[in-house]
Coordinates of C-alpha atoms in Angstrom, one line a residue:
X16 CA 116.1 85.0 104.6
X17 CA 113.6 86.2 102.1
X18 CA 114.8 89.7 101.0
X19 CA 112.6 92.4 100.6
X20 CA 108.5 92.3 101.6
X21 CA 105.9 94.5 100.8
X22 CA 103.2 94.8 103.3
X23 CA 100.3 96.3 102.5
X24 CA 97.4 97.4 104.7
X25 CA 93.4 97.0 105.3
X26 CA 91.9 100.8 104.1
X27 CA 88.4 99.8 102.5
X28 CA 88.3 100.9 98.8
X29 CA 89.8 104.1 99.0
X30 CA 92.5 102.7 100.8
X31 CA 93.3 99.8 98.1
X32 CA 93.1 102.8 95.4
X33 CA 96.1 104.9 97.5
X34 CA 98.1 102.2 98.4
X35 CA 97.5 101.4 94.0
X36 CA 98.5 105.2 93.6
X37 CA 101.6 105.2 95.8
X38 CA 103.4 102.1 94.3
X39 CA 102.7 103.4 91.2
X40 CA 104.0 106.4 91.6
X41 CA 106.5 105.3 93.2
X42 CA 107.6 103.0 90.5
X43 CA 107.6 106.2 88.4
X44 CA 110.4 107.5 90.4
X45 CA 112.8 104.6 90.0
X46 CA 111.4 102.8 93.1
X47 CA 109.1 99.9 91.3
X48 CA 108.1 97.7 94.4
X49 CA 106.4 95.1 92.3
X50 CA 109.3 92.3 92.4
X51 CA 109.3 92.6 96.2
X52 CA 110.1 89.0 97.4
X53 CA 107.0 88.5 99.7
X54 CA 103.8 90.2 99.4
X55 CA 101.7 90.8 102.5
X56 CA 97.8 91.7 102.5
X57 CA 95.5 92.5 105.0
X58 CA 91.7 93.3 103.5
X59 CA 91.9 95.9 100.8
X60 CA 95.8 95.3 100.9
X61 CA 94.9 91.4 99.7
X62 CA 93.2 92.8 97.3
X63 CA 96.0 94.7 95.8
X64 CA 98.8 92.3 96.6
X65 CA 96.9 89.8 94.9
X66 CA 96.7 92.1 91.5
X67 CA 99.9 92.8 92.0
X68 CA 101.4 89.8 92.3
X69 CA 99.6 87.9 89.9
X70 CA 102.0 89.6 87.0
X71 CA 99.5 89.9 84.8
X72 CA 98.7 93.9 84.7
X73 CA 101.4 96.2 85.4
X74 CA 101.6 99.4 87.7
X75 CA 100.2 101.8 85.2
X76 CA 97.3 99.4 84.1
X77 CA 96.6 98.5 87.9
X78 CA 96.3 102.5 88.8
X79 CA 94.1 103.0 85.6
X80 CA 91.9 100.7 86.9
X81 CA 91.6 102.6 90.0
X82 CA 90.2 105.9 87.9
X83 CA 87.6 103.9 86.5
X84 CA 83.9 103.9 86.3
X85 CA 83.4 102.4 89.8
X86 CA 78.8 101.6 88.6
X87 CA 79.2 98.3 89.3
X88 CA 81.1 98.1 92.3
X89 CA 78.9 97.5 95.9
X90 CA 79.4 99.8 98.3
X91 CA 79.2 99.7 102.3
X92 CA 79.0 101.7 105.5
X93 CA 79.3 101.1 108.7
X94 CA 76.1 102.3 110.7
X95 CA 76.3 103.8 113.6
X96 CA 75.6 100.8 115.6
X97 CA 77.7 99.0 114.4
X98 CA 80.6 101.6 115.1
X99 CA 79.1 101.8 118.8
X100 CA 79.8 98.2 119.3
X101 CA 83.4 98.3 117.4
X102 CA 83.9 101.1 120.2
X103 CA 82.8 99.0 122.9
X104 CA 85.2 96.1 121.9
X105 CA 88.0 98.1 121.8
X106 CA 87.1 99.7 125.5
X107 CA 86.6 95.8 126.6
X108 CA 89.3 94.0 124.5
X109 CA 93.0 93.9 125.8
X110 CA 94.4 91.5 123.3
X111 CA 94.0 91.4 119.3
X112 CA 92.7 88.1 119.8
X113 CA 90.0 89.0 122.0
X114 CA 89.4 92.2 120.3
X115 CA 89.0 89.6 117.1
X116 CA 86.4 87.7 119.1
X117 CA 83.9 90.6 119.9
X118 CA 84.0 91.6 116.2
X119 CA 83.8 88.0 115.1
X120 CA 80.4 88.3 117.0
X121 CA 79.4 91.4 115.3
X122 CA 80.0 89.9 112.1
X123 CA 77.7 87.0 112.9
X124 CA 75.2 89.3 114.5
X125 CA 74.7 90.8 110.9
X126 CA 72.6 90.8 108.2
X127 CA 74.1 91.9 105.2
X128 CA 71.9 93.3 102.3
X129 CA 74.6 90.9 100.2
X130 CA 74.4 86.9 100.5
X131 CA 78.3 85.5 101.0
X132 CA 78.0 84.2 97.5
X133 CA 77.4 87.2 95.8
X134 CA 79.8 89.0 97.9
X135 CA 82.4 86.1 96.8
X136 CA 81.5 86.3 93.2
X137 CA 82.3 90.3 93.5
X138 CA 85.6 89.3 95.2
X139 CA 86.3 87.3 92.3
X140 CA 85.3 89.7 89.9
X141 CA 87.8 92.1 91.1
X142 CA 91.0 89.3 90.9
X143 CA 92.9 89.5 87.7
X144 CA 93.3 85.7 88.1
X145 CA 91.4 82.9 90.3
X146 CA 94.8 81.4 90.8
X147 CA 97.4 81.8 93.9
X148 CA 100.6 83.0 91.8
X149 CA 104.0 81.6 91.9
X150 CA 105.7 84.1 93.8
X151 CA 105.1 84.1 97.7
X152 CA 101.6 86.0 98.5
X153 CA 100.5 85.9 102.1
X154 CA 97.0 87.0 102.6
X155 CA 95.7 87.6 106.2
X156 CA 92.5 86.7 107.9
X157 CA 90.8 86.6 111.1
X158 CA 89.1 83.2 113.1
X159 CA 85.5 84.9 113.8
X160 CA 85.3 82.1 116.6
X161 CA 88.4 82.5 118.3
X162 CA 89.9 85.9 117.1
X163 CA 93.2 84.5 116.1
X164 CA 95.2 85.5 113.2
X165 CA 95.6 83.4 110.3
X166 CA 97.7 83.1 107.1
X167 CA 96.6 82.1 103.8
X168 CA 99.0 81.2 101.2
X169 CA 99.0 78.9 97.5
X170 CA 100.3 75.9 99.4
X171 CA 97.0 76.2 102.3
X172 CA 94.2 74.2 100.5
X173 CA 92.2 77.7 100.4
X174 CA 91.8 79.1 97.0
X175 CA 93.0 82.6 96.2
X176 CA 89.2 84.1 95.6
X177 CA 88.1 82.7 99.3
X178 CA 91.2 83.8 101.1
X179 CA 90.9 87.3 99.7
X180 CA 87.3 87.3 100.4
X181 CA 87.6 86.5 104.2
X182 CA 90.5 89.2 104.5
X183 CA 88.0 91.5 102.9
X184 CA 84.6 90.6 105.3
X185 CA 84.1 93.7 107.2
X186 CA 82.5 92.5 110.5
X187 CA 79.1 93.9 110.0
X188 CA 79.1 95.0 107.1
X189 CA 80.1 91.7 104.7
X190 CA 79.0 88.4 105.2
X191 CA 81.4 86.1 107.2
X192 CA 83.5 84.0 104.9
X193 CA 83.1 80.3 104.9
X194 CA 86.7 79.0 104.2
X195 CA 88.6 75.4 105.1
X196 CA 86.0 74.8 107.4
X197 CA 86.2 77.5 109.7
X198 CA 84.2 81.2 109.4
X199 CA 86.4 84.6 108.6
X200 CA 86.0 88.2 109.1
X201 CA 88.9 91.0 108.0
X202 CA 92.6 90.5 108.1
X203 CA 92.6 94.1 109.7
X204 CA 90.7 93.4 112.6
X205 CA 94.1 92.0 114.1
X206 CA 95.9 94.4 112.6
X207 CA 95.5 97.8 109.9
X208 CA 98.8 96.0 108.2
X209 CA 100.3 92.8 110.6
X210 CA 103.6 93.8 109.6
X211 CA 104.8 91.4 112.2
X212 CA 104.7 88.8 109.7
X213 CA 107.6 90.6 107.5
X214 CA 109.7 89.2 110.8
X215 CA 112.8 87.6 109.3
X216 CA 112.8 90.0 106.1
X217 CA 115.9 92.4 105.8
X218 CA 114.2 95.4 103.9
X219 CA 110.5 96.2 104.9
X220 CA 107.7 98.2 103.2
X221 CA 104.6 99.2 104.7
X222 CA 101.6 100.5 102.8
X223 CA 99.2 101.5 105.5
X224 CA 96.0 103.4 104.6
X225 CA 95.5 103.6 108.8
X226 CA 98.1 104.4 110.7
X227 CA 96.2 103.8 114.1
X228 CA 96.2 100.7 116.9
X229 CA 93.8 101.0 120.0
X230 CA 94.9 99.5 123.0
X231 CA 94.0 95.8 121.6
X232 CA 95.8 96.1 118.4
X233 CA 99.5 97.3 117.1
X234 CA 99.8 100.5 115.2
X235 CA 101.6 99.4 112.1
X236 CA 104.4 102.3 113.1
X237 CA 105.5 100.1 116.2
X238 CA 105.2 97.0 114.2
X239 CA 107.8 98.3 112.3
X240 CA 109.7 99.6 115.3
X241 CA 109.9 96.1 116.5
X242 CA 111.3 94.9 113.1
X243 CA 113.7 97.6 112.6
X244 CA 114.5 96.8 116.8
X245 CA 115.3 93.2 115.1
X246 CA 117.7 94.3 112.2
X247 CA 115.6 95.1 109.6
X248 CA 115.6 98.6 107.8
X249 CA 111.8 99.3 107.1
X250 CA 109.9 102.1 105.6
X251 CA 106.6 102.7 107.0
X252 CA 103.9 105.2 104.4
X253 CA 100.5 106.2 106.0
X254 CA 98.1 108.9 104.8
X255 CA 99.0 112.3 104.3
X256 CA 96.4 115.0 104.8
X257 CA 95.3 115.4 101.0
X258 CA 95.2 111.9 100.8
X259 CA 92.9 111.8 104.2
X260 CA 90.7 114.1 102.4
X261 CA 90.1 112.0 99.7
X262 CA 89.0 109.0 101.4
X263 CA 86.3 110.9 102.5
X264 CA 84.2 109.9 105.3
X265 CA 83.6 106.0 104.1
X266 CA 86.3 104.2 103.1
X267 CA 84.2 101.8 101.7
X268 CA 82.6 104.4 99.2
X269 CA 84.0 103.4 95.5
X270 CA 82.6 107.0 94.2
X271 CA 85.7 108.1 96.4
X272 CA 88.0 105.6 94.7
X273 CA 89.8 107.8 91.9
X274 CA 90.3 110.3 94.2
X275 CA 92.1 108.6 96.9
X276 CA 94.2 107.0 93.9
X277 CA 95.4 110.0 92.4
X278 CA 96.3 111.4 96.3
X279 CA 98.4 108.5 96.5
X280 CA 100.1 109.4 93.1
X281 CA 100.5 112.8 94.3
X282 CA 102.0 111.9 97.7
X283 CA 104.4 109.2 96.2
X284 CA 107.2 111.4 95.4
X285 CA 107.5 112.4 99.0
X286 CA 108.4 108.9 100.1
X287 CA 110.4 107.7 97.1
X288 CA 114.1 108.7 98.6
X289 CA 113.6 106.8 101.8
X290 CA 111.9 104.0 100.6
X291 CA 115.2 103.6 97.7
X292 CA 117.4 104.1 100.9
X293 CA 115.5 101.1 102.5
X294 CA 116.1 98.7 99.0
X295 CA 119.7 99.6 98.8
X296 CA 120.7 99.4 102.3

């Protein structure tokens, strides 16, 4: 049984700088979260697990890079459009796969103002390394054909850069990502965290920028209520109100990235006692 995972959420930008700002802060308490066993991403989550994992920056280097400069990082919104029909798959979809279908369409509907090349190459940009690392890293996408949830990991034939690229393609706002053959949109449209796939770990964290589900998809709280219902003591950390407030109103907006970092610094401290009591059980 793999010991202790880390799961960590899809959020946009703003929620890849909180979920930075809370294990860094955190690790500042005595609770350093970096040599969890299994590392789980979904979209902005990916992102950070891959950072994370890769060894090569630590916590405090990781969180400075939150506070930086964000010119030459893209920016995106969902249009209102595109929110209407994200509303009308929810009201229509009864299963994450199917909700994972209607998006899928919406992502191909799209045009992007960014080809899938240079969204790739800003993907890459971001990475600390091109290359899987040698501890377990599972990064999550979605099938934009069938809906269905799929892991990527260094022994998959996908490189690192593409499998964090389709967990990052926000149907209708990022191109679809061409992987192994098969077209990808956003680990978090099964999911905001898929902490079902912690299942068999014996100490859970979850980093989850949204706390909501809809009537397709799990909330990661009773994700973690079926894994705790299975054994496992888990720790599950959403947004606080500050925190909320510094996303803003588009998570996808770097200009709001040091902000939402340094509300996930700030809130850390809250969360540090139960989340020890979860690694020492």
């Amino acid at each position: 049984m793999t010991d202790t995972a880390l799961v960590l959420g899809s959020g946009g930008v703003t929620g890849g700088a909180w979920e930075t700002g809370i294990l860094h802060g955190l690790a500042q308490s005595g609770v350093d979260l970096s040599s969890a066993d299994l590392i789980i991403g979904s979209s902005a989550g990916a992102m950070v697990g891959a950072q994370l994992a890769s060894g090569l920056l630590g916590l405090p280097e990781l969180y400075e890079l939150q506070l930086a400069d964000p010119q030459d990082m893209t920016g995106g919104r969902l249009g209102a459009a595109t929110l209407l029909r994200y509303a009308r798959a929810v009201l229509s979809a009864r299963t994450p796969e199917a909700y994972g279908r209607k998006l899928g369409r919406i992502a191909q509907d799209a045009r992007p103002g960014v080809s899938a090349e240079d969204r790739r190459a800003a993907i890459a940009s971001r990475l600390l390394s091109p290359e899987w690392p040698g501890r377990p890293l599972i990064v999550t996408a979605v099938d934009a054909t069938t809906g269905e949830l799929h892991t990527f990991d260094r022994d998959g034939g996908v490189s690192l850069v593409d499998a964090v690229t389709a967990s990052c393609a926000v149907p209708g706002v990022w191109p679809v990502a061409r992987a192994g053959g098969r077209d990808w949109i956003d680990g978090g449209a099964h999911s905001t965290a898929n902490a079902q796939l912690a299942a068999g770990c014996g100490r859970v964290v979850v980093i989850a920028p949204s706390a909501r589900g809809n009537k397709a998809i799990d909330s990661p709280g009773s994700q973690a209520a079926a894994l705790a219902a299975n054994g496992a003591r888990v720790e599950v950390i959403t947004p606080d109100a500050e925190a909320k407030r510094a996303f803003g109103r588009n998570p996808l907006d770097p200009s709001c990235r040091a902000a939402a970092a340094r509300a996930g610094l700030a809130q850390s401290a809250a969360h540090a006692p139960s989340v020890a009591a979860v690694l020492s059980a």
